[in-house]
Amino acid sequence: MSIQELEAEALKLPEDQRAKLVARLLASMRCEVTEAEEDPIFQLGTSPVSIGVADGAANHDRYLYGSE
């Protein structure tokens, strides 16, 4: 079913049922945002570790592979 078909069906509902449907859809969207915020990938960089390297980006080959 396309979004246009869903919209057409929703518009056939009485106003109170349509409002409930909208509330449920918005609540569902908020839940997805919460789940995304709990994704571990969003925690990367929140607890950096110092290894005594002044600028790892400028010399990354040397630090990773031991060569220049």
Coordinates of C-alpha atoms in Angstrom, one line a residue:
M1 CA 0.0 0.0 0.0
S2 CA 1.4 3.4 -1.0
I3 CA 1.6 6.4 1.3
Q4 CA -1.1 8.1 -0.8
E5 CA -3.4 5.1 -0.3
L6 CA -2.7 5.1 3.5
E7 CA -3.4 8.8 3.6
A8 CA -6.7 8.4 1.7
E9 CA -7.8 5.6 4.1
A10 CA -6.8 7.7 7.1
L11 CA -8.9 10.7 5.8
K12 CA -12.0 8.4 5.8
L13 CA -11.7 7.9 9.5
P14 CA -13.7 10.1 11.9
E15 CA -11.7 13.0 13.4
D16 CA -11.2 11.4 16.8
Q17 CA -9.9 8.1 15.3
R18 CA -7.6 10.1 13.0
A19 CA -6.2 12.0 15.9
K20 CA -5.5 8.8 17.8
L21 CA -3.8 7.4 14.7
V22 CA -1.6 10.5 14.4
A23 CA -0.7 10.2 18.1
R24 CA 0.2 6.6 17.7
L25 CA 2.4 7.3 14.7
L26 CA 4.2 10.2 16.5
A27 CA 4.8 8.0 19.5
S28 CA 6.2 5.3 17.3
M29 CA 8.6 7.8 15.7
R30 CA 9.7 9.0 19.1
C31 CA 10.5 5.4 20.1
E32 CA 12.7 4.9 17.0
V33 CA 14.6 8.1 17.9
T34 CA 15.2 6.7 21.4
E35 CA 16.4 3.4 20.1
A36 CA 18.8 5.2 17.7
E37 CA 20.2 7.3 20.6
E38 CA 20.9 4.1 22.5
D39 CA 22.9 2.7 19.5
P40 CA 26.5 2.1 20.7
I41 CA 27.8 3.9 17.6
F42 CA 26.6 7.2 19.0
Q43 CA 28.9 6.6 22.0
L44 CA 32.1 6.6 20.0
G45 CA 34.4 9.4 21.1
T46 CA 32.6 10.1 24.4
S47 CA 35.5 8.5 26.4
P48 CA 38.7 9.3 24.6
V49 CA 41.9 7.5 25.7
S50 CA 45.2 9.3 25.9
I51 CA 48.2 7.3 24.6
G52 CA 50.8 10.1 24.8
V53 CA 50.8 10.8 21.0
A54 CA 50.7 14.6 20.2
D55 CA 49.2 14.3 16.7
G56 CA 48.2 10.8 15.6
A57 CA 46.7 12.1 12.3
A58 CA 49.9 13.6 11.0
N59 CA 51.9 10.4 11.7
H60 CA 49.4 7.7 11.6
D61 CA 51.5 5.3 9.5
R62 CA 54.3 5.5 11.9
Y63 CA 52.0 4.9 14.9
L64 CA 50.1 2.0 13.2
Y65 CA 52.8 0.2 11.4
G66 CA 56.0 1.3 13.0
S67 CA 57.4 2.8 9.8
E68 CA 57.7 6.3 8.4

